[in-house]
XYZ file of C-alpha atoms in Angstrom:
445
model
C -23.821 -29.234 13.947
C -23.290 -30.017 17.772
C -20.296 -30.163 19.723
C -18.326 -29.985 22.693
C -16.977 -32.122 26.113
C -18.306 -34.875 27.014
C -18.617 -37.227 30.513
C -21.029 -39.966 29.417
C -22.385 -41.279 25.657
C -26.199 -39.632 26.172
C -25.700 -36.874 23.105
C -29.219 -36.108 21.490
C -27.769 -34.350 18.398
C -25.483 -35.671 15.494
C -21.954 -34.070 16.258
C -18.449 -33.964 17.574
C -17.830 -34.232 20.908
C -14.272 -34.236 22.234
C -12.857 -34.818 25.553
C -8.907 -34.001 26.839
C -7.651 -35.320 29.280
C -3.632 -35.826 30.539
C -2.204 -37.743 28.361
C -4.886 -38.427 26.012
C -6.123 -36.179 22.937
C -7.963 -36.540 19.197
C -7.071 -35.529 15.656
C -7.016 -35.434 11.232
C -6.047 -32.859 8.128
C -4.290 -30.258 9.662
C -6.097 -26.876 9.622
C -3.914 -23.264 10.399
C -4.265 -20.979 12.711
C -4.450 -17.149 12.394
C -7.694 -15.297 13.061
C -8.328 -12.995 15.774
C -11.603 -11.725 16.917
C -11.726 -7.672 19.011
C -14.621 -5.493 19.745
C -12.956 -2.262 19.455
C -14.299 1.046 20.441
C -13.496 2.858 17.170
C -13.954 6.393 15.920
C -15.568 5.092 12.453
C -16.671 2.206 10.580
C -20.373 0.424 10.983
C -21.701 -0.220 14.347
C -22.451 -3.705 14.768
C -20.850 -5.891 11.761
C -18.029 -7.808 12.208
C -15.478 -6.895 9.523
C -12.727 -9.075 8.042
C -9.682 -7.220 8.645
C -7.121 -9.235 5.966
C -3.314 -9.053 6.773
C -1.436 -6.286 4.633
C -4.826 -4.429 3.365
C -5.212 -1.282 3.714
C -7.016 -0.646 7.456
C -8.898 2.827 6.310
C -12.049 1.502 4.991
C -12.506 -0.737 8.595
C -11.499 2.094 11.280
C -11.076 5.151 9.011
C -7.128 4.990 9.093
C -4.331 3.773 7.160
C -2.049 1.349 9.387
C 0.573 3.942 10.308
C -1.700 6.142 11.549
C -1.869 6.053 15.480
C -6.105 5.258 14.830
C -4.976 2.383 13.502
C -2.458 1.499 16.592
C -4.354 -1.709 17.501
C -4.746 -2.889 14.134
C -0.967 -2.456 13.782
C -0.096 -4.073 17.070
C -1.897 -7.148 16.155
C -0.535 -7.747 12.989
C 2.925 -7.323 13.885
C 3.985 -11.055 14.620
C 7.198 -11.996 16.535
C 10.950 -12.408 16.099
C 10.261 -15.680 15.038
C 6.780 -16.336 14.244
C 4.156 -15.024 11.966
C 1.792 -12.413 12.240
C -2.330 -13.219 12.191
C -3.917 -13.695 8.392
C -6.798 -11.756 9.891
C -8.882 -9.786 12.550
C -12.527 -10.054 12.737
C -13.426 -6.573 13.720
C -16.856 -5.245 15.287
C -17.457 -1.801 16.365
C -19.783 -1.749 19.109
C -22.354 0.914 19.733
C -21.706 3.772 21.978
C -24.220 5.881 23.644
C -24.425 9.827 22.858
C -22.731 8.795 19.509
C -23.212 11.388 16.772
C -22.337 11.621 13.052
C -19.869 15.008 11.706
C -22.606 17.612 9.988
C -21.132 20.629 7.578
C -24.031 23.000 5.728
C -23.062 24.585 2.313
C -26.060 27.109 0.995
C -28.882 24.241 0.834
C -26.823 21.112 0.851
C -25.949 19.620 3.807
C -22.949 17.079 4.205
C -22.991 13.906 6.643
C -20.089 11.615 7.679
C -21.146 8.713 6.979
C -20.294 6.932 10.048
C -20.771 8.328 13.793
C -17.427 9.464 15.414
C -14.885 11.887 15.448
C -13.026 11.325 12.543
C -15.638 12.716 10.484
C -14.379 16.198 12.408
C -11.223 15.553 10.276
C -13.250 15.861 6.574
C -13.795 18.837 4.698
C -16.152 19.582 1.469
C -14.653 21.916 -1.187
C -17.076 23.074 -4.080
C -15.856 24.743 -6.980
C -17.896 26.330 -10.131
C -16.299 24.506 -13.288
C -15.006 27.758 -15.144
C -16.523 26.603 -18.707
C -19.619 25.157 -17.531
C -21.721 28.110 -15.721
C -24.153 26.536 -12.723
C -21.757 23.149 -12.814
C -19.665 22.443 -9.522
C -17.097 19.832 -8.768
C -17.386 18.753 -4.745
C -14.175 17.459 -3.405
C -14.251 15.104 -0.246
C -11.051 16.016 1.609
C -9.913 14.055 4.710
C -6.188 15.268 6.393
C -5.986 17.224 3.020
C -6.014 14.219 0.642
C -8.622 14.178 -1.855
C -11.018 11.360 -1.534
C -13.997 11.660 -4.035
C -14.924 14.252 -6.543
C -18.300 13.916 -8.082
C -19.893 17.168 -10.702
C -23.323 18.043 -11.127
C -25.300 21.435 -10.777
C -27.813 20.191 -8.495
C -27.795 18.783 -4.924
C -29.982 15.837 -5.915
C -27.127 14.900 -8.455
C -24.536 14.163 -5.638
C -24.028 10.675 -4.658
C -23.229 9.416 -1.733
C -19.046 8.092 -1.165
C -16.776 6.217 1.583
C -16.947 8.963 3.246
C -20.012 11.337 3.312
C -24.030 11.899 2.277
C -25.264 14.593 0.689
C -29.043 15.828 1.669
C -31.036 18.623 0.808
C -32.662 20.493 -2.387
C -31.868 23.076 -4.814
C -28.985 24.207 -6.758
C -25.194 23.658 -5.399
C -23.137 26.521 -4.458
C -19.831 27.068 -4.326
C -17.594 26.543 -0.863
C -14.289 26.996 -0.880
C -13.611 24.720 2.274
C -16.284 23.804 4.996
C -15.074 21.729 7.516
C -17.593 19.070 9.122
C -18.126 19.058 13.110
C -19.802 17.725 15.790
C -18.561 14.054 15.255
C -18.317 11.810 18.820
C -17.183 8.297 19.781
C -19.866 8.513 22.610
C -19.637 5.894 25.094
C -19.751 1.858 25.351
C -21.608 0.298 27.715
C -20.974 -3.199 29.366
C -24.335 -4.723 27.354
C -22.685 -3.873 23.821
C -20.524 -6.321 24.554
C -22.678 -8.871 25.464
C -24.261 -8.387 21.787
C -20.938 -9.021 20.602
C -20.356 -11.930 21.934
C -23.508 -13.150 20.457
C -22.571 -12.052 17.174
C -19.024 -13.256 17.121
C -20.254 -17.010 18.446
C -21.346 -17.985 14.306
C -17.682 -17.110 13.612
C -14.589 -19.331 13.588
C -11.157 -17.994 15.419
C -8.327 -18.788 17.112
C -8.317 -15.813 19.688
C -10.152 -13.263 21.486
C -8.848 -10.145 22.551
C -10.131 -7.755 24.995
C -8.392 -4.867 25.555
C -10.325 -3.321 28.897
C -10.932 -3.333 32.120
C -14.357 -4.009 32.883
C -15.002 -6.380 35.033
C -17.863 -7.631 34.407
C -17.195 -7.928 30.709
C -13.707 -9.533 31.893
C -16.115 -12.372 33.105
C -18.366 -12.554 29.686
C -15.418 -13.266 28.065
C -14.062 -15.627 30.160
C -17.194 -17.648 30.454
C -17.600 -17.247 26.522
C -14.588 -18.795 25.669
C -14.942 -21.479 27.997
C -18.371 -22.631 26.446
C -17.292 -22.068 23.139
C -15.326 -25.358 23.835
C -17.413 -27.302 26.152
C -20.394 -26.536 24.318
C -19.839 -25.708 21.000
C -16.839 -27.621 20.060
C -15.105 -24.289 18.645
C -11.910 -24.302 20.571
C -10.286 -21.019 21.341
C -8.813 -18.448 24.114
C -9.269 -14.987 25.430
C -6.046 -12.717 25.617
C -6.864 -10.191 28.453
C -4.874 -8.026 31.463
C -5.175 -7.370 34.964
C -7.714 -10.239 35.429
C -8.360 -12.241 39.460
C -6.897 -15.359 39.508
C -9.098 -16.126 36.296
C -7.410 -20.040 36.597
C -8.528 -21.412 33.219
C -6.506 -22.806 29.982
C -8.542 -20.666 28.026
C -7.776 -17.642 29.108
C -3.943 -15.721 28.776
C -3.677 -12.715 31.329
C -1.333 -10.396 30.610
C 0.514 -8.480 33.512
C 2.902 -6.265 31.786
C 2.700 -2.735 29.839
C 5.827 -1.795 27.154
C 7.267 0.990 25.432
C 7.675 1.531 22.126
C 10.587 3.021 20.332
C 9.267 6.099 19.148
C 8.259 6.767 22.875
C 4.123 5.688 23.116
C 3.571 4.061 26.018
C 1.468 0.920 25.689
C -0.804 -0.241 29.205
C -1.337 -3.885 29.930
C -4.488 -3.716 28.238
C -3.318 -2.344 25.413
C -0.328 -5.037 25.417
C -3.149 -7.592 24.393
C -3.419 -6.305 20.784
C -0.338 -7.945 20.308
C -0.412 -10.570 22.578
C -3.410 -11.909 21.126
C -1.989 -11.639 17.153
C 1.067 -13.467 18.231
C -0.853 -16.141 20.292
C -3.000 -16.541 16.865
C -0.174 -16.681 14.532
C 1.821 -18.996 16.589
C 0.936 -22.201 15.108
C 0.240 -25.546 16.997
C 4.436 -26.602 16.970
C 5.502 -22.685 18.300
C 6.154 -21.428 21.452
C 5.973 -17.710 22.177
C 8.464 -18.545 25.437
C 11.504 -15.706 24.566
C 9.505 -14.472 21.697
C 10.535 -10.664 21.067
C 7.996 -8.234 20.827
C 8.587 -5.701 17.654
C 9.855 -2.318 18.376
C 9.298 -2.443 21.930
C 12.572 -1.431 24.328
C 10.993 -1.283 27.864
C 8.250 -2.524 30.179
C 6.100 -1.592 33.104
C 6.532 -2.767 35.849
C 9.493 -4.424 36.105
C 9.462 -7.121 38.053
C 12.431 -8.601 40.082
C 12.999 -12.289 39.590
C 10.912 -13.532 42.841
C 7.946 -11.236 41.407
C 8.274 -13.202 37.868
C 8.397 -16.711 39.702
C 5.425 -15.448 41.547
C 3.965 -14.338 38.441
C 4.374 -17.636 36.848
C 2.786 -19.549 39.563
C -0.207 -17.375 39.701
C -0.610 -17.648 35.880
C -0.074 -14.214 34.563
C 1.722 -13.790 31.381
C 4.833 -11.306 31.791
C 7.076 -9.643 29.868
C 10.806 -8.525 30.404
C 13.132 -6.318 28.906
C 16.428 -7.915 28.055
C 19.372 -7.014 25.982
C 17.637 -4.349 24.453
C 14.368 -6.338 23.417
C 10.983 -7.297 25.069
C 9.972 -11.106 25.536
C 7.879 -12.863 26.453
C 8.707 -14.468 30.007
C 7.253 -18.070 29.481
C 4.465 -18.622 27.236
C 1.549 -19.602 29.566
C -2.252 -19.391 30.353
C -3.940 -18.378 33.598
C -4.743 -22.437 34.527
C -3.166 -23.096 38.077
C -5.578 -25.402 39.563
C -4.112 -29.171 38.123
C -6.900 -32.422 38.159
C -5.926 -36.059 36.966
C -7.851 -34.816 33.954
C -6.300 -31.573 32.848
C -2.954 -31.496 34.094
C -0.190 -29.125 34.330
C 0.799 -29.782 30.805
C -1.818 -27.726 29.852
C -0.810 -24.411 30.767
C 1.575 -23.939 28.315
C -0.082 -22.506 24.937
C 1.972 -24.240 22.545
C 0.107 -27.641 24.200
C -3.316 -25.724 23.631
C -2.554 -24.537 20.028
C -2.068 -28.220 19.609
C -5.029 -29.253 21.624
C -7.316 -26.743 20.012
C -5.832 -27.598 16.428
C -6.905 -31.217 16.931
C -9.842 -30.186 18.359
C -11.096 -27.746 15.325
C -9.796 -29.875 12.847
C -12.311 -32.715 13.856
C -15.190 -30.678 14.327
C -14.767 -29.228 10.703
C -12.880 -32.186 8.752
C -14.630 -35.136 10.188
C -18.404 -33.200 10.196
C -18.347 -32.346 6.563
C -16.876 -36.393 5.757
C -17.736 -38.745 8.068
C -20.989 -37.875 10.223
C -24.149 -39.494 8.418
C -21.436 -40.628 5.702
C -19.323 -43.242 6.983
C -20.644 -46.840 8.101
C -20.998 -47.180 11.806
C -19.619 -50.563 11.253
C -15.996 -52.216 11.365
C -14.859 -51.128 7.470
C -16.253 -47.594 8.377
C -14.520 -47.574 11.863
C -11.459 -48.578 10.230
C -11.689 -45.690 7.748
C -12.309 -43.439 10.837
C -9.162 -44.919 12.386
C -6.602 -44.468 9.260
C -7.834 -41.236 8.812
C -6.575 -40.416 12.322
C -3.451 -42.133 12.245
C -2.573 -40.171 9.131
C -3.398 -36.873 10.893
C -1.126 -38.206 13.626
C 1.872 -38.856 11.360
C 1.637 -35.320 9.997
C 1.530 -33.775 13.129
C 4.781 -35.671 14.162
C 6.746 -34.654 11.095
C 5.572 -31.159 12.084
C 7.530 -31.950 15.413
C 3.756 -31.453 17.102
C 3.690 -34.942 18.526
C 6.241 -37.398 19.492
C 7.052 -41.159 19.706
C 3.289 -42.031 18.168
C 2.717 -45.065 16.867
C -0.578 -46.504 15.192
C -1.505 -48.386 18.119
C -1.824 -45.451 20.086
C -5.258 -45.304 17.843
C -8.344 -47.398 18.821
C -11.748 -46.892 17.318
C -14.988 -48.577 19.100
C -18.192 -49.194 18.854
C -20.297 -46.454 20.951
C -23.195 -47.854 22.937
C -25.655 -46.803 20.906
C -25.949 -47.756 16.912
C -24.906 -44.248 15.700
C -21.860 -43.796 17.984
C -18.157 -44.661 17.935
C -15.815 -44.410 20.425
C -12.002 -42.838 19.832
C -9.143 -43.523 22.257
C -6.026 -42.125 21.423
C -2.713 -41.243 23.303
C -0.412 -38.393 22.191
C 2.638 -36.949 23.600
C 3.163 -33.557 22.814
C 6.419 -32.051 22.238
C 7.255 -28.506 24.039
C 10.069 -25.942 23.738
C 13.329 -26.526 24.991
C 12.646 -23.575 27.920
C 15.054 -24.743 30.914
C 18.676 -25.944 30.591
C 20.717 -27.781 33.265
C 24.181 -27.681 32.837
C 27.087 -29.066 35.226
C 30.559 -27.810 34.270
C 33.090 -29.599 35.587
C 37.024 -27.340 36.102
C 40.164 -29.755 36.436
């Protein structure tokens, strides 16, 4: 289905097409947020899938860790929420391909042993074989990775070995006995620019709330950025990019993060690296949060510190900061990168708790009214009542969700488009923010 902005009625293909503007907006049903989408250099897992990652499942089988293991450290970082809001229900995760990228080998007699993925955590398995004691010319293999015991298959022959999670087995003859060989020669090798690109291709069928990217390069810095942004004006699939260090990027798609932390245990965390859980906390946030003052998890210190004209400064250019404050890291104010302010996108919509709400509505039409209105519904003044109920209700939940405020069912009008198959949907919402500034006079007598 087609989607995206639009300036004038002269669409070609059946679809939704939204356009925000200040002080205007669009809804129905509504969806949650809560998926994040990362290209991760990773030292195992399958090159070129994209993986659903859920929330509170075990992380080994996707990047060849368990979540407490520092391989893991960006899986963990993204799921770790806020003080006050949730964590993401799940990470779409692709491993892109690396140059010079080679696969852990280990030879025992005939046999020879494979990691099964390219990388170097296949340096950290080792094959044991062991002749069974009442069975002459029978072995049990052991897979052993950091000394657990993954897989133990029998057989007497080579050809009887199957491959697991973990390794292949090649070669012919009888087995023979090992009592430990270690597998080597596993590399990460190196990503290039262009395997990003074919992730972004990939990603585009999927549906998610936000994109992280966690380096530096600045030509993929601008991929993403133009990604994003015709995700929404083309495709209709609302969403934003979490990113560091970028130039004056200016868009409400796009969150640019300024700031690096510490953790307790002492691992220092750079700005880039900050974005893991940036991004899970801007996709768990749901369309009635704000992140503004929202504490990052077991983090007691930032880089740099700024002194308060640098965080005004900050602000104004729209970089996201954090601070350190009474022993916890925050989150300064919770904005985008958008500085430049039109009649039609106004300042209103650099603050993400406004685009969570924006891109909820957004979403939720694109999905909800696609699969039960378009080529359904009359294009006539019982179906463009439907239509308009239908949006009113979606309105009224939003308010009792404290999304929206002082709505009323006239703010809804449904039209006939100019041609036969088109309607036309004016609506006016007033979104609520975050308490974020207080004024207070006190008065001594």
């Amino acid at each position: 289905m087609a989607g995206g902005t639009w300036t004038t009625q002269n669409k070609v293909r059946p679809g939704v097409y939204i356009r925000f503007a200040t002080g205007t907006g669009l809804g129905l049903t509504v969806g949650n947020r809560g998926t994040v989408a990362i290209c991760e250099p990773m030292s195992w897992g399958p090159v070129g899938q994209v993986m659903t990652v859920v929330n509170g499942e075990d992380t080994t089988p996707y990047c060849g860790y368990p979540i407490t293991d520092p391989g893991a450290m960006f899986l963990r970082e993204i799921f770790k929420g806020t003080n006050r809001t949730a964590a993401p229900q799940q990470v779409l995760l692709y491993r892109p391909a690396a140059d010079s990228a080679q696969a852990a080998t280990g030879t025992i007699g005939t046999m020879t042993v494979t990691a099964l993925y390219t990388g170097t955590r296949g340096n950290d398995i080792t094959v044991v074989v062991t002749e069974d004691a009442d069975d002459e010319g029978t072995f049990t293999v052991s897979t052993v990775v950091d000394g657990a015991i993954v897989d133990t298959q029998t057989g007497a022959n080579i050809s009887d070995l199957v491959a697991n999670d973990w390794v292949t087995f090649s070669g012919k003859g009888a087995i023979t006995a090992s009592t430990g060989q270690a597998l080597s020669g596993g590399s990460d090798g190196t990503v290039q620019a262009a395997a990003y690109a074919t992730f972004l291709t990939t990603i585009e069928a999927y549906d998610f709330d936000i994109l992280i990217y966690d380096g530096s390069d600045s030509a993929t810095l601008t991929a993403m950025q133009s990604f994003v942004e015709r995700m929404a004006n083309d495709n209709g699939q609302y969403c934003q990019l979490v990113a560091a260090e970028m130039t004056n990027p200016n868009s409400r798609f796009v969150i640019n993060n300024e700031t690096g932390v510490t953790l307790s245990d002492g691992t220092e965390l750079t700005a880039q690296q900050v974005c893991w859980w940036l991004g899970g906390a801007q996709a768990g946030a749901q369309y009635n949060q704000s992140l503004t003052y929202a504490a990052y998890p077991d983090a007691v210190a930032v880089e740099p510190v700024l002194t308060n004209s640098q965080i005004i400064s900050a602000i104004n250019a729209g970089q996201l900061v954090l601070i350190a404050e009474n022993g916890q890291v925050k989150i300064e104010t919770d904005i985008n990168s958008l500085t430049t302010f039109t009649p039609e996108i106004g300042k209103v919509y650099r603050k993400n708790r406004v685009m969570r709400l924006c891109n909820t509505i957004a979403n939720d039409i694109y999905q909800q009214f696609a699969a039960n209105y378009i080529g359904i519904v009359n294009n006539n003044d019982a179906g463009r009542s439907q239509f308009r109920a239908a949006i009113v209700g979606y309105m009224i939940d939003l308010q009792g969700e404290q999304a929206i405020q002082n709505f009323s069912s006239d703010d809804v009008e449904v039209l006939p488009g100019n041609d036969i198959d088109s309607i036309i949907v004016n609506l006016a919402i007033q979104a609520v923010d975050s308490v974020e500034k207080i004024y207070m006079t006190v008065t001594v007598s």
